[in-house]
mmCIF file of C-alpha atoms and ligand atoms in Angstrom:
data_model
loop_
_atom_site.group_PDB
_atom_site.id
_atom_site.type_symbol
_atom_site.label_atom_id
_atom_site.label_comp_id
_atom_site.label_asym_id
_atom_site.label_seq_id
_atom_site.Cartn_x
_atom_site.Cartn_y
_atom_site.Cartn_z
ATOM 1 C CA UNK A 188 26.148 1.758 31.393
ATOM 2 C CA UNK A 189 27.903 -1.445 32.911
ATOM 3 C CA UNK A 190 31.502 -1.757 32.780
ATOM 4 C CA UNK A 191 33.136 -5.207 32.823
ATOM 5 C CA UNK A 192 34.961 -4.465 35.757
ATOM 6 C CA UNK A 193 35.639 -1.702 38.622
ATOM 7 C CA UNK A 194 37.997 -0.643 40.906
ATOM 8 C CA UNK A 195 37.225 0.517 44.566
ATOM 9 C CA UNK A 196 39.550 2.876 46.161
ATOM 10 C CA UNK A 197 39.730 2.754 49.893
ATOM 11 C CA UNK A 198 39.834 6.254 51.282
ATOM 12 C CA UNK A 199 40.169 4.894 55.209
ATOM 13 C CA UNK A 200 43.309 2.877 53.949
ATOM 14 C CA UNK A 201 44.795 6.110 52.426
ATOM 15 C CA UNK A 202 44.075 7.985 55.678
ATOM 16 C CA UNK A 203 46.005 5.252 57.837
ATOM 17 C CA UNK A 204 48.873 5.069 55.378
ATOM 18 C CA UNK A 205 49.344 9.061 55.352
ATOM 19 C CA UNK A 206 49.089 8.817 59.379
ATOM 20 C CA UNK A 207 51.822 6.250 59.192
ATOM 21 C CA UNK A 208 53.881 8.541 57.223
ATOM 22 C CA UNK A 209 53.220 11.181 59.526
ATOM 23 C CA UNK A 210 54.103 9.074 62.392
ATOM 24 C CA UNK A 211 57.425 8.651 60.702
ATOM 25 C CA UNK A 212 58.377 12.572 59.720
ATOM 26 C CA UNK A 213 56.862 14.268 62.388
ATOM 27 C CA UNK A 214 54.113 17.188 62.363
ATOM 28 C CA UNK A 215 56.265 19.796 60.179
ATOM 29 C CA UNK A 216 57.077 18.390 56.631
ATOM 30 C CA UNK A 217 54.489 18.721 54.201
ATOM 31 C CA UNK A 218 53.424 15.458 52.554
ATOM 32 C CA UNK A 219 53.112 15.916 48.841
ATOM 33 C CA UNK A 220 51.006 12.913 47.140
ATOM 34 C CA UNK A 221 52.630 12.085 44.088
ATOM 35 C CA UNK A 222 49.667 11.310 41.475
ATOM 36 C CA UNK A 223 51.612 10.852 38.231
ATOM 37 C CA UNK A 224 50.917 7.696 36.141
ATOM 38 C CA UNK A 225 46.975 8.188 36.687
ATOM 39 C CA UNK A 226 47.834 8.200 40.544
ATOM 40 C CA UNK A 227 49.822 4.905 39.954
ATOM 41 C CA UNK A 228 46.629 3.668 38.271
ATOM 42 C CA UNK A 229 44.152 4.708 41.113
ATOM 43 C CA UNK A 230 42.730 7.720 38.895
ATOM 44 C CA UNK A 231 43.870 11.442 39.831
ATOM 45 C CA UNK A 232 40.410 12.647 39.963
ATOM 46 C CA UNK A 233 39.583 9.852 42.766
ATOM 47 C CA UNK A 234 42.975 10.280 44.534
ATOM 48 C CA UNK A 235 42.470 14.064 44.637
ATOM 49 C CA UNK A 236 39.302 13.860 46.256
ATOM 50 C CA UNK A 237 40.819 10.926 48.529
ATOM 51 C CA UNK A 238 43.867 13.176 49.679
ATOM 52 C CA UNK A 239 42.020 15.970 50.291
ATOM 53 C CA UNK A 240 39.952 13.920 52.784
ATOM 54 C CA UNK A 241 43.240 12.885 54.156
ATOM 55 C CA UNK A 242 44.517 16.733 54.593
ATOM 56 C CA UNK A 243 46.804 16.482 51.868
ATOM 57 C CA UNK A 244 46.937 20.165 49.995
ATOM 58 C CA UNK A 245 50.003 19.514 47.614
ATOM 59 C CA UNK A 246 50.089 17.483 44.765
ATOM 60 C CA UNK A 247 53.159 16.237 42.520
ATOM 61 C CA UNK A 248 52.717 15.057 38.962
ATOM 62 C CA UNK A 249 55.276 14.420 36.213
ATOM 63 C CA UNK A 250 53.430 16.369 33.302
ATOM 64 C CA UNK A 251 51.476 19.222 32.689
ATOM 65 C CA UNK A 252 48.104 17.445 31.488
ATOM 66 C CA UNK A 253 48.271 15.463 34.725
ATOM 67 C CA UNK A 254 48.575 18.911 36.794
ATOM 68 C CA UNK A 255 45.478 20.020 34.790
ATOM 69 C CA UNK A 256 43.681 17.423 35.898
ATOM 70 C CA UNK A 257 44.841 17.799 39.568
ATOM 71 C CA UNK A 258 43.565 21.469 39.259
ATOM 72 C CA UNK A 259 39.820 20.501 37.842
ATOM 73 C CA UNK A 260 39.588 17.733 40.254
ATOM 74 C CA UNK A 261 40.485 20.119 43.297
ATOM 75 C CA UNK A 262 37.854 21.192 45.675
ATOM 76 C CA UNK A 263 40.782 22.946 47.798
ATOM 77 C CA UNK A 264 43.126 25.640 47.131
ATOM 78 C CA UNK A 265 45.974 22.853 46.322
ATOM 79 C CA UNK A 266 49.519 23.376 45.660
ATOM 80 C CA UNK A 267 50.282 21.400 42.370
ATOM 81 C CA UNK A 268 53.967 20.716 41.192
ATOM 82 C CA UNK A 269 55.055 19.345 38.049
ATOM 83 C CA UNK A 270 58.327 17.408 38.311
ATOM 84 C CA UNK A 271 58.606 16.658 34.657
ATOM 85 C CA UNK A 272 57.216 17.448 31.097
ATOM 86 C CA UNK A 273 55.856 20.446 29.985
ATOM 87 C CA UNK A 274 55.990 22.411 26.734
ATOM 88 C CA UNK A 275 57.386 25.880 26.691
ATOM 89 C CA UNK A 276 54.305 27.037 24.875
ATOM 90 C CA UNK A 277 52.163 25.981 28.005
ATOM 91 C CA UNK A 278 54.184 28.136 30.384
ATOM 92 C CA UNK A 279 52.016 31.421 30.116
ATOM 93 C CA UNK A 280 49.053 28.899 31.249
ATOM 94 C CA UNK A 281 50.855 27.301 33.965
ATOM 95 C CA UNK A 282 52.145 30.689 35.387
ATOM 96 C CA UNK A 283 48.454 32.226 34.978
ATOM 97 C CA UNK A 284 47.150 29.315 36.891
ATOM 98 C CA UNK A 285 49.755 29.445 39.957
ATOM 99 C CA UNK A 286 50.799 25.990 38.952
ATOM 100 C CA UNK A 287 54.526 25.310 39.983
ATOM 101 C CA UNK A 288 57.068 23.728 38.104
ATOM 102 C CA UNK A 289 60.574 21.971 38.085
ATOM 103 C CA UNK A 290 63.442 23.849 36.301
ATOM 104 C CA UNK A 291 66.270 21.748 35.738
ATOM 105 C CA UNK A 292 67.990 23.340 32.740
ATOM 106 C CA UNK A 293 69.143 26.521 31.406
ATOM 107 C CA UNK A 294 66.695 26.332 28.528
ATOM 108 C CA UNK A 295 63.618 25.846 30.797
ATOM 109 C CA UNK A 296 64.832 28.663 33.156
ATOM 110 C CA UNK A 297 65.344 31.376 30.571
ATOM 111 C CA UNK A 298 61.641 30.352 29.171
ATOM 112 C CA UNK A 299 60.206 30.837 32.319
ATOM 113 C CA UNK A 300 62.263 34.082 32.817
ATOM 114 C CA UNK A 301 61.203 35.240 29.558
ATOM 115 C CA UNK A 302 57.293 34.213 29.974
ATOM 116 C CA UNK A 303 57.163 35.564 33.540
ATOM 117 C CA UNK A 304 58.342 38.826 32.651
ATOM 118 C CA UNK A 305 55.842 38.977 29.516
ATOM 119 C CA UNK A 306 52.762 38.113 31.245
ATOM 120 C CA UNK A 307 53.939 39.936 34.321
ATOM 121 C CA UNK A 308 53.398 37.188 37.031
ATOM 122 C CA UNK A 309 56.096 35.464 38.802
ATOM 123 C CA UNK A 310 56.717 31.755 37.579
ATOM 124 C CA UNK A 311 56.788 29.426 40.634
ATOM 125 C CA UNK A 312 59.593 27.261 40.270
ATOM 126 C CA UNK A 313 61.352 24.335 41.897
ATOM 127 C CA UNK A 314 65.166 24.414 41.197
ATOM 128 C CA UNK A 315 66.258 20.741 40.756
ATOM 129 C CA UNK A 316 70.139 20.147 41.137
ATOM 130 C CA UNK A 317 71.822 16.860 40.035
ATOM 131 C CA UNK A 318 73.148 14.793 42.860
ATOM 132 C CA UNK A 319 73.670 11.508 41.082
ATOM 133 C CA UNK A 320 70.439 10.321 39.650
ATOM 134 C CA UNK A 321 71.828 11.421 36.218
ATOM 135 C CA UNK A 322 68.198 12.310 34.631
ATOM 136 C CA UNK A 323 67.419 15.836 35.193
ATOM 137 C CA UNK A 324 69.103 18.491 37.518
ATOM 138 C CA UNK A 325 71.801 21.553 37.500
ATOM 139 C CA UNK A 326 75.154 20.185 37.627
ATOM 140 C CA UNK A 327 77.284 21.170 40.373
ATOM 141 C CA UNK A 328 79.642 23.110 38.080
ATOM 142 C CA UNK A 329 76.882 25.122 36.668
ATOM 143 C CA UNK A 330 76.089 26.761 40.362
ATOM 144 C CA UNK A 331 77.673 30.081 39.551
ATOM 145 C CA UNK A 332 75.640 30.744 36.358
ATOM 146 C CA UNK A 333 72.540 29.205 37.961
ATOM 147 C CA UNK A 334 73.070 31.438 41.017
ATOM 148 C CA UNK A 335 73.555 34.884 38.503
ATOM 149 C CA UNK A 336 70.422 33.979 37.060
ATOM 150 C CA UNK A 337 68.420 33.694 39.963
ATOM 151 C CA UNK A 338 69.511 36.936 41.282
ATOM 152 C CA UNK A 339 69.253 38.766 38.274
ATOM 153 C CA UNK A 340 65.528 37.684 37.835
ATOM 154 C CA UNK A 341 64.492 37.618 41.608
ATOM 155 C CA UNK A 342 61.613 39.843 40.706
ATOM 156 C CA UNK A 343 60.133 37.591 38.503
ATOM 157 C CA UNK A 344 60.939 34.208 39.785
ATOM 158 C CA UNK A 345 59.416 32.881 43.007
ATOM 159 C CA UNK A 346 61.593 30.093 44.226
ATOM 160 C CA UNK A 347 59.278 27.847 45.860
ATOM 161 C CA UNK A 348 61.716 24.857 46.203
ATOM 162 C CA UNK A 349 65.569 23.491 45.989
ATOM 163 C CA UNK A 350 64.984 19.736 45.252
ATOM 164 C CA UNK A 351 66.882 16.480 44.033
ATOM 165 C CA UNK A 352 65.925 12.810 43.435
ATOM 166 C CA UNK A 353 67.691 9.808 44.985
ATOM 167 C CA UNK A 354 68.888 6.822 42.667
ATOM 168 C CA UNK A 355 67.308 3.915 44.229
ATOM 169 C CA UNK A 356 66.815 4.480 47.691
ATOM 170 C CA UNK A 357 64.698 1.285 48.071
ATOM 171 C CA UNK A 358 67.451 -1.193 47.728
ATOM 172 C CA UNK A 359 70.311 -1.444 50.343
ATOM 173 C CA UNK A 360 72.713 -1.898 47.532
ATOM 174 C CA UNK A 361 72.414 1.703 46.572
ATOM 175 C CA UNK A 362 72.846 3.012 50.172
ATOM 176 C CA UNK A 363 76.380 4.420 49.769
ATOM 177 C CA UNK A 364 75.396 6.115 46.693
ATOM 178 C CA UNK A 365 72.428 7.756 48.300
ATOM 179 C CA UNK A 366 74.628 8.888 51.166
ATOM 180 C CA UNK A 367 76.946 10.745 48.553
ATOM 181 C CA UNK A 368 73.907 12.273 47.099
ATOM 182 C CA UNK A 369 72.890 13.597 50.356
ATOM 183 C CA UNK A 370 76.538 14.954 50.616
ATOM 184 C CA UNK A 371 76.562 16.792 47.479
ATOM 185 C CA UNK A 372 72.615 18.118 48.063
ATOM 186 C CA UNK A 373 74.087 19.638 51.467
ATOM 187 C CA UNK A 374 76.873 21.352 49.413
ATOM 188 C CA UNK A 375 74.191 22.917 46.979
ATOM 189 C CA UNK A 376 71.951 23.981 49.917
ATOM 190 C CA UNK A 377 75.112 25.650 51.662
ATOM 191 C CA UNK A 378 76.237 27.392 48.560
ATOM 192 C CA UNK A 379 72.999 29.145 47.944
ATOM 193 C CA UNK A 380 72.642 29.776 51.712
ATOM 194 C CA UNK A 381 75.858 31.519 51.655
ATOM 195 C CA UNK A 382 75.090 33.365 48.647
ATOM 196 C CA UNK A 383 71.550 34.629 50.379
ATOM 197 C CA UNK A 384 69.472 32.869 47.825
ATOM 198 C CA UNK A 385 66.521 31.285 49.908
ATOM 199 C CA UNK A 386 64.134 28.795 48.616
ATOM 200 C CA UNK A 387 60.521 28.355 50.380
ATOM 201 C CA UNK A 388 61.055 24.659 50.836
ATOM 202 C CA UNK A 389 63.666 22.163 50.702
ATOM 203 C CA UNK A 390 62.622 18.460 49.335
ATOM 204 C CA UNK A 391 64.360 15.199 48.275
ATOM 205 C CA UNK A 392 62.538 12.284 49.609
ATOM 206 C CA UNK A 393 60.348 9.821 47.704
ATOM 207 C CA UNK A 394 58.698 7.016 49.660
ATOM 208 C CA UNK A 395 61.736 4.870 50.415
ATOM 209 C CA UNK A 396 63.964 7.871 51.381
ATOM 210 C CA UNK A 397 61.293 8.861 53.528
ATOM 211 C CA UNK A 398 61.148 5.682 55.285
ATOM 212 C CA UNK A 399 64.568 4.869 55.414
ATOM 213 C CA UNK A 400 66.658 7.934 55.526
ATOM 214 C CA UNK A 401 65.242 10.551 58.314
ATOM 215 C CA UNK A 402 68.050 13.191 57.120
ATOM 216 C CA UNK A 403 66.363 13.420 53.648
ATOM 217 C CA UNK A 404 62.881 14.872 55.005
ATOM 218 C CA UNK A 405 63.633 18.651 55.036
ATOM 219 C CA UNK A 406 60.253 20.500 54.405
ATOM 220 C CA UNK A 407 58.469 18.143 52.391
ATOM 221 C CA UNK A 408 58.499 14.607 51.172
ATOM 222 C CA UNK A 409 57.314 13.378 47.873
ATOM 223 C CA UNK A 410 55.205 10.473 48.848
ATOM 224 C CA UNK A 411 53.862 8.040 45.630
ATOM 225 C CA UNK A 412 53.849 4.145 46.365
ATOM 226 C CA UNK A 413 53.540 4.011 50.108
ATOM 227 C CA UNK A 414 50.626 6.098 49.985
ATOM 228 C CA UNK A 415 48.911 3.743 47.988
ATOM 229 C CA UNK A 416 49.936 0.966 50.549
ATOM 230 C CA UNK A 417 52.710 -0.577 48.945
ATOM 231 C CA UNK A 418 56.294 -0.858 50.477
ATOM 232 C CA UNK A 419 58.776 0.374 47.471
ATOM 233 C CA UNK A 420 60.437 -2.751 48.045
ATOM 234 C CA UNK A 421 60.569 -5.918 50.150
ATOM 235 C CA UNK A 422 63.760 -4.809 51.304
ATOM 236 C CA UNK A 423 62.526 -1.284 52.424
ATOM 237 C CA UNK A 424 59.929 -3.411 54.717
ATOM 238 C CA UNK A 425 62.591 -5.464 55.839
ATOM 239 C CA UNK A 426 64.957 -2.794 56.809
ATOM 240 C CA UNK A 427 62.254 -0.910 58.998
ATOM 241 C CA UNK A 428 60.197 -3.849 60.354
ATOM 242 C CA UNK A 429 61.762 -3.808 63.636
ATOM 243 C CA UNK A 430 60.637 0.067 63.977
ATOM 244 C CA UNK A 431 56.925 -1.555 63.653
ATOM 245 C CA UNK A 432 54.621 -2.482 66.599
ATOM 246 C CA UNK A 433 53.559 -6.086 66.762
ATOM 247 C CA UNK A 434 50.130 -5.337 67.002
ATOM 248 C CA UNK A 435 50.259 -3.795 63.363
ATOM 249 C CA UNK A 436 53.144 -5.177 61.796
ATOM 250 C CA UNK A 437 52.166 -4.029 58.339
ATOM 251 C CA UNK A 438 50.809 -0.147 58.577
ATOM 252 C CA UNK A 439 50.839 0.276 54.923
ATOM 253 C CA UNK A 440 47.180 -0.845 53.849
ATOM 254 C CA UNK A 441 46.282 -1.480 50.001
ATOM 255 C CA UNK A 442 43.820 1.184 48.908
ATOM 256 C CA UNK A 443 42.798 -0.841 45.548
ATOM 257 C CA UNK A 444 40.269 -3.762 45.168
ATOM 258 C CA UNK A 445 39.791 -4.871 41.477
ATOM 259 C CA UNK A 446 36.412 -6.650 40.944
ATOM 260 C CA UNK A 447 34.570 -8.127 38.114
ATOM 261 C CA UNK A 448 32.037 -11.052 37.715
ATOM 262 C CA UNK A 449 31.665 -14.382 35.986
ATOM 263 C CA UNK A 450 30.484 -13.915 32.614
ATOM 264 C CA UNK A 451 29.705 -17.291 31.484
ATOM 265 C CA UNK A 452 30.627 -20.964 32.168
ATOM 266 C CA UNK A 453 31.977 -23.565 29.916
ATOM 267 C CA UNK A 454 32.246 -27.165 30.365
ATOM 268 C CA UNK A 455 35.202 -28.618 28.386
ATOM 269 C CA UNK A 456 36.214 -32.311 27.953
ATOM 270 C CA UNK A 457 39.371 -33.974 28.716
ATOM 271 C CA UNK A 458 42.080 -33.315 25.958
ATOM 272 C CA UNK A 459 40.484 -30.284 24.508
ATOM 273 C CA UNK A 460 42.603 -27.427 23.914
ATOM 274 C CA UNK A 461 41.272 -24.125 25.594
ATOM 275 C CA UNK A 462 41.641 -20.393 24.002
ATOM 276 C CA UNK A 463 43.980 -19.746 21.157
ATOM 277 C CA UNK A 464 46.836 -22.189 20.204
ATOM 278 C CA UNK A 465 47.800 -25.116 22.160
ATOM 279 C CA UNK A 466 48.967 -23.376 25.497
ATOM 280 C CA UNK A 467 46.683 -25.611 27.509
ATOM 281 C CA UNK A 468 44.848 -28.997 27.256
ATOM 282 C CA UNK A 469 42.502 -30.171 29.676
ATOM 283 C CA UNK A 470 43.669 -33.459 31.576
ATOM 284 C CA UNK A 471 40.373 -33.854 32.837
ATOM 285 C CA UNK A 472 36.648 -32.734 32.406
ATOM 286 C CA UNK A 473 36.718 -29.448 33.479
ATOM 287 C CA UNK A 474 34.315 -26.500 34.337
ATOM 288 C CA UNK A 475 35.708 -22.848 33.320
ATOM 289 C CA UNK A 476 34.461 -19.659 34.135
ATOM 290 C CA UNK A 477 35.126 -16.822 31.427
ATOM 291 C CA UNK A 478 35.872 -13.346 33.047
ATOM 292 C CA UNK A 479 35.373 -10.168 31.037
ATOM 293 C CA UNK A 480 38.963 -8.818 31.870
ATOM 294 C CA UNK A 481 42.203 -9.057 29.926
ATOM 295 C CA UNK A 482 45.374 -7.449 28.743
ATOM 296 C CA UNK A 483 43.710 -4.382 27.192
ATOM 297 C CA UNK A 484 42.578 -3.633 30.852
ATOM 298 C CA UNK A 485 46.242 -4.405 32.504
ATOM 299 C CA UNK A 486 45.544 -7.917 33.241
ATOM 300 C CA UNK A 487 49.188 -9.050 31.750
ATOM 301 C CA UNK A 488 49.560 -11.623 29.694
ATOM 302 C CA UNK A 489 52.276 -12.941 31.799
ATOM 303 C CA UNK A 490 49.429 -14.404 33.748
ATOM 304 C CA UNK A 491 48.512 -16.975 31.094
ATOM 305 C CA UNK A 492 48.124 -20.179 33.027
ATOM 306 C CA UNK A 493 49.752 -18.596 36.046
ATOM 307 C CA UNK A 494 47.580 -15.947 37.308
ATOM 308 C CA UNK A 495 44.538 -16.621 40.103
ATOM 309 C CA UNK A 496 41.650 -14.766 41.120
ATOM 310 C CA UNK A 497 39.118 -15.356 43.837
ATOM 311 C CA UNK A 498 35.762 -16.863 43.298
ATOM 312 C CA UNK A 499 33.518 -17.947 46.151
ATOM 313 C CA UNK A 500 36.264 -17.421 48.451
ATOM 314 C CA UNK A 501 38.451 -19.926 46.854
ATOM 315 C CA UNK A 502 41.545 -19.204 44.274
ATOM 316 C CA UNK A 503 40.855 -20.367 40.859
ATOM 317 C CA UNK A 504 43.734 -20.458 38.313
ATOM 318 C CA UNK A 505 43.957 -18.833 34.922
ATOM 319 C CA UNK A 506 43.744 -21.366 32.135
ATOM 320 C CA UNK A 507 45.133 -20.793 28.647
ATOM 321 C CA UNK A 508 46.205 -17.332 27.355
ATOM 322 C CA UNK A 509 45.049 -14.068 28.791
ATOM 323 C CA UNK A 510 43.297 -12.401 25.782
ATOM 324 C CA UNK A 511 42.569 -9.137 25.114
ATOM 325 C CA UNK A 512 39.204 -9.022 26.959
ATOM 326 C CA UNK A 513 38.915 -12.220 28.534
ATOM 327 C CA UNK A 514 40.470 -14.923 30.496
ATOM 328 C CA UNK A 515 39.143 -18.461 31.338
ATOM 329 C CA UNK A 516 39.793 -19.681 35.251
ATOM 330 C CA UNK A 517 39.121 -22.895 36.416
ATOM 331 C CA UNK A 518 36.124 -23.477 38.703
ATOM 332 C CA UNK A 519 35.959 -27.014 38.443
ATOM 333 C CA UNK A 520 36.220 -27.857 42.080
ATOM 334 C CA UNK A 521 33.833 -25.061 42.949
ATOM 335 C CA UNK A 522 30.165 -25.846 43.882
ATOM 336 C CA UNK A 523 27.579 -23.771 42.419
ATOM 337 C CA UNK A 524 29.262 -20.858 40.515
ATOM 338 C CA UNK A 525 27.007 -18.934 38.728
ATOM 339 C CA UNK A 526 27.238 -16.119 35.885
ATOM 340 C CA UNK A 527 27.476 -12.891 37.745
ATOM 341 C CA UNK A 528 29.101 -14.146 40.954
ATOM 342 C CA UNK A 529 31.890 -11.860 41.964
ATOM 343 C CA UNK A 530 35.339 -12.121 41.061
ATOM 344 C CA UNK A 531 37.950 -10.776 42.777
ATOM 345 C CA UNK A 532 41.383 -9.986 40.581
ATOM 346 C CA UNK A 533 43.151 -7.794 43.567
ATOM 347 C CA UNK A 534 41.917 -7.878 46.993
ATOM 348 C CA UNK A 535 40.162 -9.970 49.622
ATOM 349 C CA UNK A 536 37.492 -12.204 49.252
ATOM 350 C CA UNK A 537 36.389 -14.381 52.489
ATOM 351 C CA UNK A 538 39.764 -15.059 54.353
ATOM 352 C CA UNK A 539 42.167 -14.962 51.064
ATOM 353 C CA UNK A 540 43.661 -12.260 49.347
ATOM 354 C CA UNK A 541 45.230 -11.549 45.884
ATOM 355 C CA UNK A 542 48.121 -9.032 46.320
ATOM 356 C CA UNK A 543 49.578 -6.815 43.482
ATOM 357 C CA UNK A 544 52.544 -8.505 44.050
ATOM 358 C CA UNK A 545 51.394 -11.647 43.256
ATOM 359 C CA UNK A 546 50.834 -10.408 39.670
ATOM 360 C CA UNK A 547 54.804 -11.164 39.060
ATOM 361 C CA UNK A 548 57.154 -12.131 41.874
ATOM 362 C CA UNK A 549 60.042 -11.987 39.674
ATOM 363 C CA UNK A 550 60.498 -8.199 39.211
ATOM 364 C CA UNK A 551 61.171 -5.839 42.441
ATOM 365 C CA UNK A 552 59.504 -3.114 40.483
ATOM 366 C CA UNK A 553 56.410 -4.884 39.672
ATOM 367 C CA UNK A 554 54.242 -3.140 42.058
ATOM 368 C CA UNK A 555 54.617 0.508 40.078
ATOM 369 C CA UNK A 556 54.500 -1.200 36.769
ATOM 370 C CA UNK A 557 51.353 -3.269 37.335
ATOM 371 C CA UNK A 558 49.436 -0.678 39.034
ATOM 372 C CA UNK A 559 49.988 1.948 35.973
ATOM 373 C CA UNK A 560 48.984 -0.439 33.457
ATOM 374 C CA UNK A 561 45.234 -0.722 34.705
ATOM 375 C CA UNK A 562 43.427 1.023 32.243
ATOM 376 C CA UNK A 563 42.047 4.390 32.696
ATOM 377 C CA UNK A 564 38.755 3.518 31.290
ATOM 378 C CA UNK A 565 37.957 1.017 34.309
ATOM 379 C CA UNK A 566 35.733 2.887 36.426
ATOM 380 C CA UNK A 567 37.203 3.850 39.952
ATOM 381 C CA UNK A 568 35.133 4.038 42.793
ATOM 382 C CA UNK A 569 35.786 5.391 46.450
ATOM 383 C CA UNK A 570 34.799 3.540 49.122
ATOM 384 C CA UNK A 571 35.390 3.756 52.915
HETATM 385 C C1 PLP B 81 57.895 8.937 41.065
HETATM 386 C C2 PLP B 81 58.683 10.292 42.014
HETATM 387 C C3 PLP B 81 58.426 10.323 43.547
HETATM 388 C C4 PLP B 81 57.631 9.122 44.282
HETATM 389 O O1 PLP B 81 58.077 7.911 44.189
HETATM 390 P P1 PLP B 81 57.671 6.868 45.261
HETATM 391 O O2 PLP B 81 58.785 5.749 45.205
HETATM 392 O O3 PLP B 81 56.273 6.310 44.132
HETATM 393 O O4 PLP B 81 57.390 7.490 46.410
HETATM 394 C C5 PLP B 81 59.088 11.184 44.272
HETATM 395 N N1 PLP B 81 59.894 11.995 43.334
HETATM 396 C C6 PLP B 81 60.184 12.197 42.138
HETATM 397 C C7 PLP B 81 60.849 13.136 41.525
HETATM 398 C C8 PLP B 81 59.177 11.041 41.314
HETATM 399 O O5 PLP B 81 59.510 11.171 39.993
#
């Protein structure tokens, strides 16, 4: 079966990214690979293989379905941690499979206790505390009740972690808020310690916190975006640039290359409208290459008339609207373009590169969003 495009995932780039993160955190802390959102669009199954090769044995997902996919893709005895969604009805299965999960409110804690007792196997839980993100986590004023429930049920709960999540460590504007979160997290830690409740690991850091706040590393860091070779924001990069060696000024390497080929060529005369509606009118005689990729694959409509691809080592601009399954690009000034020629949507060709951030310079968070929109049905192929 031929697909209209493919994504190549570079295993060696991932290895370099993990080595760079290692160089920042030392040899002690565990690196958990965050693979939510279909591994930021890279494919869970492929990323588990790639990460295992890089020595990763800990994976973090948002939901239980992702955790199952990590488990079935694992060749190693990996630890798997669900940070978000699961249904109480799934807890027996998760406990039996040894999948760890966050507990961030009393409903889930009581469900875990009750089910663990019923199946007679310990629930492997991470207690998430609220330090200022205000999404999930036990509040400071719940600490006594929480402590009591953990104590009374100690025989049926394995306390794998004490954790929290920072509210935007990737922008300098939030730095005082992050520092306040660190202080409050320390108070939670001290409280449990004073009361003889111990957790196997303490963990708080996402990529930005890992790179910018060494005091957030503790025993494990949860690495998403940086593992895939992107700085959480430009600011994150600016803030640590002075630490980087001049020989390797950008140690984070993109794993992803998105490739397709020219489907057909079209000659249009000056004055013709191209595609649906009147979004583009040719001002000269043009040659267009039709590319079999569109918004249904994750090539956003915001790229209409602005996106660029690489063909024959040259940038070619999208002409007219991005359609569901196709776009037209301008190849008027290229020689000898043929159907079947390689087209790069993300990645390098010759000495030129299309970056993910070039997909929309306007939004700071676009890397995360653009990546996770890459359609799951595009084949992912691991390359060196
Ligand atoms: C997504 C997520 C991470 C990883 O964030 P990155 O910025 O991609 O490194 C870490 N922790 C939690 C709780 C998350 O939801």
